[in-house]
mmCIF file of C-alpha atoms in Angstrom:
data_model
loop_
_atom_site.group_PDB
_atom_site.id
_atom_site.type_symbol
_atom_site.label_atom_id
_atom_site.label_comp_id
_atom_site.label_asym_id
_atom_site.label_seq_id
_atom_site.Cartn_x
_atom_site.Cartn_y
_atom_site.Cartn_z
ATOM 1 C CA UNK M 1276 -40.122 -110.929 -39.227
ATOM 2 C CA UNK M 1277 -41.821 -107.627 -37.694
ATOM 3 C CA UNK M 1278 -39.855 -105.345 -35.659
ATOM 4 C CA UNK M 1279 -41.477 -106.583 -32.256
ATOM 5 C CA UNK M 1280 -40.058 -109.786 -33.109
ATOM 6 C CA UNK M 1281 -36.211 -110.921 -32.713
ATOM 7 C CA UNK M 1282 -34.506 -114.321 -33.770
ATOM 8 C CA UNK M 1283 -32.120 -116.267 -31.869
ATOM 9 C CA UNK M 1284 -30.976 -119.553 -33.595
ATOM 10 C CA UNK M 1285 -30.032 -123.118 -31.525
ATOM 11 C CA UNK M 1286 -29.055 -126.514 -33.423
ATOM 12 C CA UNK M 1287 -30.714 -125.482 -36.401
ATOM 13 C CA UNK M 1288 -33.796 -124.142 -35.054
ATOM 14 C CA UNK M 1289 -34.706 -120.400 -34.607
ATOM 15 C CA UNK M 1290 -36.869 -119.267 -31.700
ATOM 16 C CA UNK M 1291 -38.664 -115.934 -31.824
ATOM 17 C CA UNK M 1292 -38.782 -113.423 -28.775
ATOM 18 C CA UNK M 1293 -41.034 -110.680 -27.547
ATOM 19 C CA UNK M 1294 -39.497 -107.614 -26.989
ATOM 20 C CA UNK M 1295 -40.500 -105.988 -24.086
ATOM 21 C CA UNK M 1296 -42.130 -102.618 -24.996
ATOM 22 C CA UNK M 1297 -42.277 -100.545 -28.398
ATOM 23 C CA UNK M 1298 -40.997 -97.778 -29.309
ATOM 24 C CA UNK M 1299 -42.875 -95.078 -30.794
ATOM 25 C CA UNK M 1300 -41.865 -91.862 -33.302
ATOM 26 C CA UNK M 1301 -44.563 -90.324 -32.401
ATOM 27 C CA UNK M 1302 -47.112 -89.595 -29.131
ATOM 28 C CA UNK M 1303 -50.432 -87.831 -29.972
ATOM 29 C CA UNK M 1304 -50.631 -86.113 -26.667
ATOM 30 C CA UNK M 1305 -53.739 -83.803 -25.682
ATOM 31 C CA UNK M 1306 -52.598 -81.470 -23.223
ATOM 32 C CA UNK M 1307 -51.885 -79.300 -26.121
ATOM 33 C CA UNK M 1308 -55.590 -79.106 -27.047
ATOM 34 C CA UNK M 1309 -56.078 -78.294 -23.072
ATOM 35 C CA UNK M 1310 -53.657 -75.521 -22.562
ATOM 36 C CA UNK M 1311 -55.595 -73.939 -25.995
ATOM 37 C CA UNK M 1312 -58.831 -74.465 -24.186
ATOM 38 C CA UNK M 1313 -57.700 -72.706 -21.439
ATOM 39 C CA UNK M 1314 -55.654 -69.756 -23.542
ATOM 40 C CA UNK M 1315 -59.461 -69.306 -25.394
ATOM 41 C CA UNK M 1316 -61.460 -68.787 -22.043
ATOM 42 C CA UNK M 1317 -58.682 -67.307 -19.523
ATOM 43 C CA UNK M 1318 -59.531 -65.438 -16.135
ATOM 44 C CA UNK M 1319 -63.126 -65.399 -17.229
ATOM 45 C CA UNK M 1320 -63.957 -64.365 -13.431
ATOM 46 C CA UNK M 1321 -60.597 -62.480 -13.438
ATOM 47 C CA UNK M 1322 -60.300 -58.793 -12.463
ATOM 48 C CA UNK M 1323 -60.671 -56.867 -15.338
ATOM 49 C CA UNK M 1324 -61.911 -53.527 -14.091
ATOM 50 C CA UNK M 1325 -60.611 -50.336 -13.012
ATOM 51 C CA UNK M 1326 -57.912 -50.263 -10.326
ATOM 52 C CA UNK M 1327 -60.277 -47.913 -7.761
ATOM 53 C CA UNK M 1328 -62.372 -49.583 -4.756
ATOM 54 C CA UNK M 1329 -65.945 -48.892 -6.564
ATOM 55 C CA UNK M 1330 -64.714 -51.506 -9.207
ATOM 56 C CA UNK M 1331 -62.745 -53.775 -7.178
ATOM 57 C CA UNK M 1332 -64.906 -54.506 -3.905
ATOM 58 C CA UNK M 1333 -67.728 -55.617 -5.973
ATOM 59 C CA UNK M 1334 -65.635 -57.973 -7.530
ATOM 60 C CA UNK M 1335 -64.234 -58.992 -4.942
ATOM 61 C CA UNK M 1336 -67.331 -60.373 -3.180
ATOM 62 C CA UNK M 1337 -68.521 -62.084 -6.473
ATOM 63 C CA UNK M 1338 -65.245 -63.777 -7.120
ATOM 64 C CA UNK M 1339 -64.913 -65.168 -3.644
ATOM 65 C CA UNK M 1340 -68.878 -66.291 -3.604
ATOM 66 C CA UNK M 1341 -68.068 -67.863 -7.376
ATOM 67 C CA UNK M 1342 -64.507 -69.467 -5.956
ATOM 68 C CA UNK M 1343 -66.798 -70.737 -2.773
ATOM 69 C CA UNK M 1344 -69.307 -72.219 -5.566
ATOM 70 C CA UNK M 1345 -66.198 -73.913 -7.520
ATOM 71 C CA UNK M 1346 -65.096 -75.503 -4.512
ATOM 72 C CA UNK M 1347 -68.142 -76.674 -3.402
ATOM 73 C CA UNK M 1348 -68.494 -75.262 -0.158
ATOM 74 C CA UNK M 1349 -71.769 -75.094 0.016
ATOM 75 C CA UNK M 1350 -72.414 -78.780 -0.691
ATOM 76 C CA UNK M 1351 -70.004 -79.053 2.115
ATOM 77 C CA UNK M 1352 -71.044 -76.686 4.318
ATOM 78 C CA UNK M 1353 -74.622 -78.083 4.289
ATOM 79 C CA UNK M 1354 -73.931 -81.561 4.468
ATOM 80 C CA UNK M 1355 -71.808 -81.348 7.750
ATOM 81 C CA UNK M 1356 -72.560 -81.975 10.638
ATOM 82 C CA UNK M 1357 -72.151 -79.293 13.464
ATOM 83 C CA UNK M 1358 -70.682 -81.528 16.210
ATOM 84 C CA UNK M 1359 -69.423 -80.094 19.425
ATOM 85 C CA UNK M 1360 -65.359 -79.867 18.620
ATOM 86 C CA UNK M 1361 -64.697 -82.514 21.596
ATOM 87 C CA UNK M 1362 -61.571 -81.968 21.926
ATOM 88 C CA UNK M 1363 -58.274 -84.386 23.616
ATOM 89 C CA UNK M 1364 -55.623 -83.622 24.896
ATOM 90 C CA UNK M 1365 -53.534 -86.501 24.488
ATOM 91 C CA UNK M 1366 -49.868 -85.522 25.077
ATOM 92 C CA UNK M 1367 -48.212 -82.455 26.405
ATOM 93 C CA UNK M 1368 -43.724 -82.683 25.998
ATOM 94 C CA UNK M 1369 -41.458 -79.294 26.365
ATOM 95 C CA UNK M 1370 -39.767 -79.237 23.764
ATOM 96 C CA UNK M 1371 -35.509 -78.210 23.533
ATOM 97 C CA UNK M 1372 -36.573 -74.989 23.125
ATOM 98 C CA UNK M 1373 -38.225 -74.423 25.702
ATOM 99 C CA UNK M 1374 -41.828 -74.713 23.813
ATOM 100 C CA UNK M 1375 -44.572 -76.732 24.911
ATOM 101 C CA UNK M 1376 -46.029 -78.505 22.534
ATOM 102 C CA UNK M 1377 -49.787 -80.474 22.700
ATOM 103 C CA UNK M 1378 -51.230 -82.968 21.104
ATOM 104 C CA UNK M 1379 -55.047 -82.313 20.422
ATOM 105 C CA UNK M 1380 -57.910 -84.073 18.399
ATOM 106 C CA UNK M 1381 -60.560 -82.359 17.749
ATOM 107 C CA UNK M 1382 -64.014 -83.220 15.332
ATOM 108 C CA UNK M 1383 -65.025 -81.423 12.949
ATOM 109 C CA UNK M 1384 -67.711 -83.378 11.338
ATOM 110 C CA UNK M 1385 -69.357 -86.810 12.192
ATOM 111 C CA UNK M 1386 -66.824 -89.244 11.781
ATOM 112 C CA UNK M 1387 -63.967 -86.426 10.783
ATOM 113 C CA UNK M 1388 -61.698 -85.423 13.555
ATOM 114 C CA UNK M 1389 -58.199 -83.491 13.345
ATOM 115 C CA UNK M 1390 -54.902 -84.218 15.176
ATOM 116 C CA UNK M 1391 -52.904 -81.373 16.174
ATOM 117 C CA UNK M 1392 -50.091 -80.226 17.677
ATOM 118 C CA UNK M 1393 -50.225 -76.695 19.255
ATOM 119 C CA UNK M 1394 -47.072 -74.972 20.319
ATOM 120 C CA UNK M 1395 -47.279 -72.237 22.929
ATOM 121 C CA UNK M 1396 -44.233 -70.443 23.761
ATOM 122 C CA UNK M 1397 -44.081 -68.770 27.390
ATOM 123 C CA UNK M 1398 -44.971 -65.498 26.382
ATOM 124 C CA UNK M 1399 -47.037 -65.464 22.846
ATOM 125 C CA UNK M 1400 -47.979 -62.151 21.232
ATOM 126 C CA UNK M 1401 -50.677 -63.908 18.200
ATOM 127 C CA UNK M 1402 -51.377 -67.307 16.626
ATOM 128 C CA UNK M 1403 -50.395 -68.644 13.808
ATOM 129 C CA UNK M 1404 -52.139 -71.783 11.378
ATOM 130 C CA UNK M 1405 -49.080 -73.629 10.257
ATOM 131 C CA UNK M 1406 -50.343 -75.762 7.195
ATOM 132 C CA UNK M 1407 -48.175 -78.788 5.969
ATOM 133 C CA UNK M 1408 -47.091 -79.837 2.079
ATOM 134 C CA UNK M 1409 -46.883 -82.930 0.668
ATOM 135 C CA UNK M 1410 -43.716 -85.399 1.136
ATOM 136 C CA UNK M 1411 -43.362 -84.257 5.114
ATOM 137 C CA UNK M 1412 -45.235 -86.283 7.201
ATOM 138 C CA UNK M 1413 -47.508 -83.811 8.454
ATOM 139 C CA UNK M 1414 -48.054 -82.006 11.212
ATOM 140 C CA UNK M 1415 -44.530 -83.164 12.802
ATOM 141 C CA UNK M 1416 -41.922 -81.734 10.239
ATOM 142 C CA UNK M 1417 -43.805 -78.294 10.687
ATOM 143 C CA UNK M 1418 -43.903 -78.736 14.627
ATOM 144 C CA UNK M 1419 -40.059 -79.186 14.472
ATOM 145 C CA UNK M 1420 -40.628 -82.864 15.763
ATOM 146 C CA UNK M 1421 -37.770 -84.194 14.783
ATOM 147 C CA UNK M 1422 -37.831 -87.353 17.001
ATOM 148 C CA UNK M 1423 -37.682 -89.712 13.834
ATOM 149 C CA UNK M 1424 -35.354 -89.660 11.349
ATOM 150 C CA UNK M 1425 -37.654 -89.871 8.306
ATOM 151 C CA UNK M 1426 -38.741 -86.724 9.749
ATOM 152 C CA UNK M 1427 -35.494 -85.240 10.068
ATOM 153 C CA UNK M 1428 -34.050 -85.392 6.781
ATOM 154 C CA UNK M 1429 -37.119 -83.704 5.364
ATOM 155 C CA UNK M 1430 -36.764 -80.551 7.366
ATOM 156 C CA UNK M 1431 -33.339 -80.583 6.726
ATOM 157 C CA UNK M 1432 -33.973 -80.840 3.030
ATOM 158 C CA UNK M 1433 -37.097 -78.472 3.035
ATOM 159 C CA UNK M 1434 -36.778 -76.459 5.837
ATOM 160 C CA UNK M 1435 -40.391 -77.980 7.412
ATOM 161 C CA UNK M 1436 -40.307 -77.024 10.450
ATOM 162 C CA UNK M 1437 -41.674 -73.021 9.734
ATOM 163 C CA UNK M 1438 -44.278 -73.729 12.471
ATOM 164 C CA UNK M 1439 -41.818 -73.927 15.191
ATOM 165 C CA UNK M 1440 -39.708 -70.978 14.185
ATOM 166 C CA UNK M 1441 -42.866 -69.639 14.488
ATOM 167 C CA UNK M 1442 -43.308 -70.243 17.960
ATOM 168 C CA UNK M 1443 -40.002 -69.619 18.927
ATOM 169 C CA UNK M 1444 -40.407 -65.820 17.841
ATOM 170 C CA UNK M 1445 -43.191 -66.174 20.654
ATOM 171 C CA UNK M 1446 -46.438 -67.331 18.578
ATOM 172 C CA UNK M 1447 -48.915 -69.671 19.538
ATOM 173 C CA UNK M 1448 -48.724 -71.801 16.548
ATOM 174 C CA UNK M 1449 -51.044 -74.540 15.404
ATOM 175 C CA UNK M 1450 -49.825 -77.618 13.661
ATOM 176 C CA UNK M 1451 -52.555 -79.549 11.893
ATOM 177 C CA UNK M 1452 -52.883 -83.069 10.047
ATOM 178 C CA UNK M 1453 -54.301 -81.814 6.638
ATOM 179 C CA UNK M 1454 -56.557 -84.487 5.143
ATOM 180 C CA UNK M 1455 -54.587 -87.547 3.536
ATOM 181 C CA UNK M 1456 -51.623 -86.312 5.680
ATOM 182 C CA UNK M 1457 -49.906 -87.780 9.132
ATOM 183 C CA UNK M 1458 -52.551 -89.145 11.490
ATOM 184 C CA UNK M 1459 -55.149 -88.846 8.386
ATOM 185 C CA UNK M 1460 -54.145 -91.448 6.093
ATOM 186 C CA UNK M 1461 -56.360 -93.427 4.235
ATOM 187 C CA UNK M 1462 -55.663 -96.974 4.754
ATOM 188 C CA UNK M 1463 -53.664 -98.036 1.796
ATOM 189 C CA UNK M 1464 -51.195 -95.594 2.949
ATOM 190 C CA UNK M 1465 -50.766 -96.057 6.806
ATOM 191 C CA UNK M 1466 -47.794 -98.012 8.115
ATOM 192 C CA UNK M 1467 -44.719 -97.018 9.517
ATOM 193 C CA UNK M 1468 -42.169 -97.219 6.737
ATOM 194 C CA UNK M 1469 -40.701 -94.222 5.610
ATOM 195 C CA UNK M 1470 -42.211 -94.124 2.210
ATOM 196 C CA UNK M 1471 -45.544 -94.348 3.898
ATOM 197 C CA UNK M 1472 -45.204 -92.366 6.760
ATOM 198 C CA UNK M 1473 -43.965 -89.113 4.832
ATOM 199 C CA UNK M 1474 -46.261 -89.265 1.829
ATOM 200 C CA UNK M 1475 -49.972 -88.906 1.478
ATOM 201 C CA UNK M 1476 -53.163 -90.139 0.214
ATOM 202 C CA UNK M 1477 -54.699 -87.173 -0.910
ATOM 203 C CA UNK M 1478 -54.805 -87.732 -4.399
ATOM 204 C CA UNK M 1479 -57.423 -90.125 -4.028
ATOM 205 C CA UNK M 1480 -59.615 -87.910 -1.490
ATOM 206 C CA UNK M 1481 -59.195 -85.645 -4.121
ATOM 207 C CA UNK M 1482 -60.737 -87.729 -6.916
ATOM 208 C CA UNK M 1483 -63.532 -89.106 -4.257
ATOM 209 C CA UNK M 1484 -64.441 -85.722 -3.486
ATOM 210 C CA UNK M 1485 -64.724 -84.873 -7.314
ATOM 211 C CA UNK M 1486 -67.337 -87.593 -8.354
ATOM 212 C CA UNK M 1487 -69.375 -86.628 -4.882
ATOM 213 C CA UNK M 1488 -69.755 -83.120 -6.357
ATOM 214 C CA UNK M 1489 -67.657 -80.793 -4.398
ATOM 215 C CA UNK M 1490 -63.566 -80.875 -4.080
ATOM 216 C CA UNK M 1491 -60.894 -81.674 -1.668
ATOM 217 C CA UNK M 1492 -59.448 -78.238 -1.446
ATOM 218 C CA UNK M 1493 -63.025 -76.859 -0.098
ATOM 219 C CA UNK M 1494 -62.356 -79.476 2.455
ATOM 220 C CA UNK M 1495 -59.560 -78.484 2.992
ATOM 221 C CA UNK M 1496 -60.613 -74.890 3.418
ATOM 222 C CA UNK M 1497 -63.192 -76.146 5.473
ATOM 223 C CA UNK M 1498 -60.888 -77.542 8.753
ATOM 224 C CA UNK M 1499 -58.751 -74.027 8.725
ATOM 225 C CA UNK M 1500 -62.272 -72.247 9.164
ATOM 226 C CA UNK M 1501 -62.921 -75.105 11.670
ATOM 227 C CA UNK M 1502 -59.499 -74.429 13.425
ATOM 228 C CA UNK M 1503 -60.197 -71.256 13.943
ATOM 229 C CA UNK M 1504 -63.870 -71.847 14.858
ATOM 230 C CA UNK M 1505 -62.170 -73.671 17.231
ATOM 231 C CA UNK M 1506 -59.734 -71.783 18.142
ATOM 232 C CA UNK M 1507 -62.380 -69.126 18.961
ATOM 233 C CA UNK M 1508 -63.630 -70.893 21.716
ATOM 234 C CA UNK M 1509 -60.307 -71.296 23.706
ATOM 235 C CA UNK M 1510 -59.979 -67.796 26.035
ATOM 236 C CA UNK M 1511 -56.031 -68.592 26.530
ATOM 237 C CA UNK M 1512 -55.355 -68.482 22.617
ATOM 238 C CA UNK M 1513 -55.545 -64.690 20.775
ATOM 239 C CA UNK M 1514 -57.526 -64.776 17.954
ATOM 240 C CA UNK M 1515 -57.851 -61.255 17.114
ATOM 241 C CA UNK M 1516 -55.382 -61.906 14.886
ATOM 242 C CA UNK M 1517 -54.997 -64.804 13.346
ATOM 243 C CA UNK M 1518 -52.186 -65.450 10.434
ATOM 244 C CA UNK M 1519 -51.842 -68.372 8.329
ATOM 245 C CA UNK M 1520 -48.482 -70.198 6.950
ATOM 246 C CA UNK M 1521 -47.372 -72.793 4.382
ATOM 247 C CA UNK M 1522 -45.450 -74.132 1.852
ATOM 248 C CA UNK M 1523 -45.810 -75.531 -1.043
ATOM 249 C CA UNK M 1524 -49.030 -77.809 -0.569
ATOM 250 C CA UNK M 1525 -49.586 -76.016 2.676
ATOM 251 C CA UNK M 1526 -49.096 -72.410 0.746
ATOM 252 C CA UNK M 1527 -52.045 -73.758 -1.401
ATOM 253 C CA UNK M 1528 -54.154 -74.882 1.794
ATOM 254 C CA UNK M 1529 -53.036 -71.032 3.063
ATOM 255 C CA UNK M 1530 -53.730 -69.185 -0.105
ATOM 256 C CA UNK M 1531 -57.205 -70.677 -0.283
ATOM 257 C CA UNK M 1532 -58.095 -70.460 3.143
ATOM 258 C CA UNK M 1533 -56.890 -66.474 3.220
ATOM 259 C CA UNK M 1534 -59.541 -66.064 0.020
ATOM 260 C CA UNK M 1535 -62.495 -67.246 1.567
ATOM 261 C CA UNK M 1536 -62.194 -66.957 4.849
ATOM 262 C CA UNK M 1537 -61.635 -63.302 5.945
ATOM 263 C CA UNK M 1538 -61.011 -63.829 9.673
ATOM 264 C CA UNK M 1539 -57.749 -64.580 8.728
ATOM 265 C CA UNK M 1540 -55.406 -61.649 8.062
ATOM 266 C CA UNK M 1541 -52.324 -62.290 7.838
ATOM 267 C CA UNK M 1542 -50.599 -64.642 5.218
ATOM 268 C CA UNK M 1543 -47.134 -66.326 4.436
ATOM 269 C CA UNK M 1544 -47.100 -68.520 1.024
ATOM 270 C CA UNK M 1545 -44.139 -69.631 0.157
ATOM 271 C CA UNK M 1546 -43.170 -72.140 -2.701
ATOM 272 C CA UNK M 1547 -46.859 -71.850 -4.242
ATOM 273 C CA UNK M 1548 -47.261 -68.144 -6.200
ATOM 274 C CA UNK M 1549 -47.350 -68.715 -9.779
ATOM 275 C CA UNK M 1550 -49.607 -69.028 -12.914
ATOM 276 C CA UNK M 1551 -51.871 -71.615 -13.429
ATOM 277 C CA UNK M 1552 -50.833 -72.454 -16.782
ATOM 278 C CA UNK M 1553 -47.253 -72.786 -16.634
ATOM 279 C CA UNK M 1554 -47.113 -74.687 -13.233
ATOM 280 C CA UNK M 1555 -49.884 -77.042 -13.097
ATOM 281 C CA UNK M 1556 -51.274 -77.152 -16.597
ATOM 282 C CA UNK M 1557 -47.749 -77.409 -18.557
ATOM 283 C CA UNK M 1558 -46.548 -79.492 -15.542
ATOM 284 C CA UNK M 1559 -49.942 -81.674 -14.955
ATOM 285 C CA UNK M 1560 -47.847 -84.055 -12.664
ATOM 286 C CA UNK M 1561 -48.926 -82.398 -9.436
ATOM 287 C CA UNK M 1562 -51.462 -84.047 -7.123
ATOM 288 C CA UNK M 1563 -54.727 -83.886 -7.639
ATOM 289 C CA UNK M 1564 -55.709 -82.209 -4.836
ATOM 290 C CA UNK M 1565 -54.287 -79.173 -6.800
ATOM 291 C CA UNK M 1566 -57.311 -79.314 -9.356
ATOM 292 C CA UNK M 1567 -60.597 -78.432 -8.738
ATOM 293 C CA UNK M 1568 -63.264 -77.902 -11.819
ATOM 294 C CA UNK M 1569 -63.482 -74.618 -13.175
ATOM 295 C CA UNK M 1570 -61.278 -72.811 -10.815
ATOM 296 C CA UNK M 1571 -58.656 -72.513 -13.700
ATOM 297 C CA UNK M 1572 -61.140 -71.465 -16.199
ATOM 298 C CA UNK M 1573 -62.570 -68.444 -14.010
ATOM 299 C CA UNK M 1574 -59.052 -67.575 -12.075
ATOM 300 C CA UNK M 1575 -55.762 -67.594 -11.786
ATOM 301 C CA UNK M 1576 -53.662 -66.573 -8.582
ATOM 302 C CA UNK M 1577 -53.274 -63.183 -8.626
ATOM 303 C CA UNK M 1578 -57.265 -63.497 -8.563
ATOM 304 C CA UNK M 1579 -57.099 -65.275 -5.621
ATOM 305 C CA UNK M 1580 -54.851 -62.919 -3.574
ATOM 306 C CA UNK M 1581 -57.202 -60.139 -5.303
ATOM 307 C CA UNK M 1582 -59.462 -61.638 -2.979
ATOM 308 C CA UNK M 1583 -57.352 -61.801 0.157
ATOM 309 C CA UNK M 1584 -56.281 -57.632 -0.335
ATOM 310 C CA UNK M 1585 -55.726 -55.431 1.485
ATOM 311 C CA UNK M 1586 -55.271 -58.070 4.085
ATOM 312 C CA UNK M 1587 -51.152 -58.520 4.289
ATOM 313 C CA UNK M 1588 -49.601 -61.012 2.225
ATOM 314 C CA UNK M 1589 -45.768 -62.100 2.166
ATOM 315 C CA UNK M 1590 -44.766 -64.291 -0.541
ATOM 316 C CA UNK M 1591 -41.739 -66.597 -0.821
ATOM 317 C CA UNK M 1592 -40.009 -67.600 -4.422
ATOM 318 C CA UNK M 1593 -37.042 -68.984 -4.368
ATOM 319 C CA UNK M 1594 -34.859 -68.119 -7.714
ATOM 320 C CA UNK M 1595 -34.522 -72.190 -9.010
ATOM 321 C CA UNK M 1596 -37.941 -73.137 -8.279
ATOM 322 C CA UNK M 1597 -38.590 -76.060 -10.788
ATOM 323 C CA UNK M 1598 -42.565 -75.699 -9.991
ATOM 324 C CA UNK M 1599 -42.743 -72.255 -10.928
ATOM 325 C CA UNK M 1600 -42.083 -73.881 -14.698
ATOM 326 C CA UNK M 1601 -40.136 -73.159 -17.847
ATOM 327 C CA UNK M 1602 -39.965 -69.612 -17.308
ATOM 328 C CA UNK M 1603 -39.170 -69.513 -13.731
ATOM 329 C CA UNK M 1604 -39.324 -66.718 -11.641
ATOM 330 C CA UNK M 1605 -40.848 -64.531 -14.733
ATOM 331 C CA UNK M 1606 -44.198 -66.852 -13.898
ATOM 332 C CA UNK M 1607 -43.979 -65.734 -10.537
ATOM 333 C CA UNK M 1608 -43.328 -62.102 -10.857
ATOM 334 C CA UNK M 1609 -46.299 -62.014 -13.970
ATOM 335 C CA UNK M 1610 -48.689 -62.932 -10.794
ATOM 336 C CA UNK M 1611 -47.403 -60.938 -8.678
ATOM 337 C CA UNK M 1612 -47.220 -57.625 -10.657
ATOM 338 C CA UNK M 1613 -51.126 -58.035 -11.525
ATOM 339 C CA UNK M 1614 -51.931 -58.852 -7.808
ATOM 340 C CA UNK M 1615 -49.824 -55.801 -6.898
ATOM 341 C CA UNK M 1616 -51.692 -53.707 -8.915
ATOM 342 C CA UNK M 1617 -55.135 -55.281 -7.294
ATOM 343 C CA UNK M 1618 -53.141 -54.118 -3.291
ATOM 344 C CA UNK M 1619 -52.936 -50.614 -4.727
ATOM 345 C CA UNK M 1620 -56.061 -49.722 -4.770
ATOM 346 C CA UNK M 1621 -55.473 -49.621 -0.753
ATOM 347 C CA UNK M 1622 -52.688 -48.246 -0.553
ATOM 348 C CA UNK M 1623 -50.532 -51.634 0.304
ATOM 349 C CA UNK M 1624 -48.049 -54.102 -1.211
ATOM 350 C CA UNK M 1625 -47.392 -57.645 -1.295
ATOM 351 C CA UNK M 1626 -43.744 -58.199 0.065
ATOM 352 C CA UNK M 1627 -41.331 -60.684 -1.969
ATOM 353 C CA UNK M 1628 -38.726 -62.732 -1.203
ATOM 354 C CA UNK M 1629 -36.433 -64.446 -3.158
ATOM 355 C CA UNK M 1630 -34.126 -66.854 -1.648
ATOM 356 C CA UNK M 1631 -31.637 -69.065 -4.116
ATOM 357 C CA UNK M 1632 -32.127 -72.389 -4.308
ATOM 358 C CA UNK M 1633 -34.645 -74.824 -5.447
ATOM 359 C CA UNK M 1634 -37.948 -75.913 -3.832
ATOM 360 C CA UNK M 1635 -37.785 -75.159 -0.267
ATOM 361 C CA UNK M 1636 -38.678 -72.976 2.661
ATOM 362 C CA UNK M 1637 -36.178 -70.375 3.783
ATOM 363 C CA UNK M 1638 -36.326 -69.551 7.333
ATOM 364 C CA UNK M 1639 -33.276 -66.950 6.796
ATOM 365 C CA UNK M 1640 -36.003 -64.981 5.407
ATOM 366 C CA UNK M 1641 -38.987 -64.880 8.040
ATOM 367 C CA UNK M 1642 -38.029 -62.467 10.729
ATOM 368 C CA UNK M 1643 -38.588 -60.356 6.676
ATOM 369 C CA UNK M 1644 -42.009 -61.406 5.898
ATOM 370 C CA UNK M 1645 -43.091 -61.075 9.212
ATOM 371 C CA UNK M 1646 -41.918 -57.793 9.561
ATOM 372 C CA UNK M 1647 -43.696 -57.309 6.363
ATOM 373 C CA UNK M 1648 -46.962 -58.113 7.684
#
């Protein structure tokens, strides 16, 4: 008898069963071999010069052309289609506190159109890009709309809603549908159940957008420049100054976006600061949209907010993260020190905050990185 086999015997007879699975001693695993790979060829675009500005801005405008390469902007960029933004208004509510709060869809390409919600407090002083994360729904658990209970529980659990505490310390503050997300589902995701409605279908765009050549997150970074392209047509909406929030997923959209795009100068991450290889190479159960080819190989983040400096940058860690990996907070702070060192060279700092907890965005802490800023 082998050991997938087991016996059971009836009036004399014995019958043999399948067991279900087998068990192994032993799993010959490969993201060992990967995580050497990437120890061998680290931060091959990295900084590696000398910490004065006839070094760094060099860099600094190769790494940002190379990181537009890797994300296959270009491709992008080139294959678009430059199609008047259109855009419809197609609800206006006050909210409780006394914001009002628009729904807009506008196009960005042929065939590729953004929902919105814009929230414009009575008196607003700057504007704000308020990015969304994955397992939120969207646009509505950072607009505060907390009219469904899905909804609800998630900025309870998350704190979600940074985009309205935005606009209730009096800035303009735009709420987009990232792609996969909210009103951009792909089909096999859209419905109204709660397991559908808060989760995504990025993943797949991501792998789509792989095979076609170029990546999701230069899409991504593609409708914030087309926001604010957008944005920059509007004469009742500042954009002299425009900042840029997330978490998590949305702190990658917003840490991205800040790197290429230089029009935007001011940045809040939170939930999304920490080395490559501890937080999405040892833990390779992120979505996909996190991965684009060769980024990892050339960079690592405190490359990226190299590339942001000396525009301001807050950052937000909380102290049980379980995405910042093994080491914790040490992964964090690694990144942080080296990027530090890259905001020296003018003079500035990167401010830190480092609420308890696990996962999650701490609004107890914004009136500090905004004051940071």
């Amino acid at each position: 008898m082998t050991g997938k086999q087991a016996s059971c015997h009836a009036a004399g007879s014995i019958f043999f069963t399948m067991q279900q699975t087998e068990h192994f001693d032993k799993y010959y695993t490969t993201i060992e071999n990967m995580i050497a790979r990437m120890e061998r060829r680290y931060r091959l675009s990295g900084y590696r010069g000398r910490y004065v500005k006839e070094d760094f801005l060099p860099w600094q405008e190769g790494a940002r052309e190379l990181l537009k390469q890797l994300l296959g902007l270009p491709l992008i960029e080139a294959e678009a289609e430059h199609v008047p933004f259109s855009p419809v208004l197609k609800e206006t509510v006050v909210t409780g506190e006394g914001i009002r709060r628009e729904r807009v869809i506008i196009t960005v390409d042929r065939g590729v159109e953004i929902p919105m919600f814009i929230l414009r407090p009575e008196e607003p002083k700057g504007t704000w890009i308020a990015l969304p994360g994955h397992n939120g729904g969207g646009k509505a658990t950072v607009a505060g709309d907390a009219s469904c209970e899905a909804v609800k529980d998630k900025i309870t659990h998350y704190g979600y809603d940074y985009g309205m505490e935005m606009a209730k310390r009096g800035y303009i503050t735009v709420c987009p549908d990232s792609r996969g997300f909210g009103e951009r589902r792909e089909e096999f995701m859209q419905g109204d159940e709660p397991e559908k409605y808060l989760r995504s279908s990025c993943a797949s765009l991501a792998h789509v957008a792989t095979a076609l050549g170029f990546s999701l997150m230069g899409l991504l970074v593609y409708d914030v420049s087309r926001i604010i392209d957008y944005l920059e047509e509007l004469e009742d909406i500042p954009t002299d100054s425009i900042g840029v929030i997330g978490f998590s997923g949305g702190a990658m959209q917003a840490l991205y976006a800040s790197a290429i795009d230089r029009r935007i100068n001011r940045t809040i991450i939170s939930g999304y600061f920490y080395g490559f290889k501890d937080s999405l190479v040892v833990l390779n159960g992120n979505c996909a949209c996190n991965y684009t080819p060769g980024v990892f190989r050339n960079f690592d983040m405190c490359d990226l907010a190299g590339m942001i400096a000396p525009r301001p940058l807050a950052v937000q860690a909380c102290l049980e993260d379980h995405l910042e990996g093994r080491r914790g907070l040490v992964n964090t702070l690694e990144q942080l020190d080296e990027a530090r060192r890259m905001y020296g060279i003018f003079g500035r700092d990167i401010f830190l905050d480092t609420p308890p907890g696990d996962h999650a965005f701490h609004k107890e802490g914004l009136d500090a990185l905004l004051a940071s800023l």
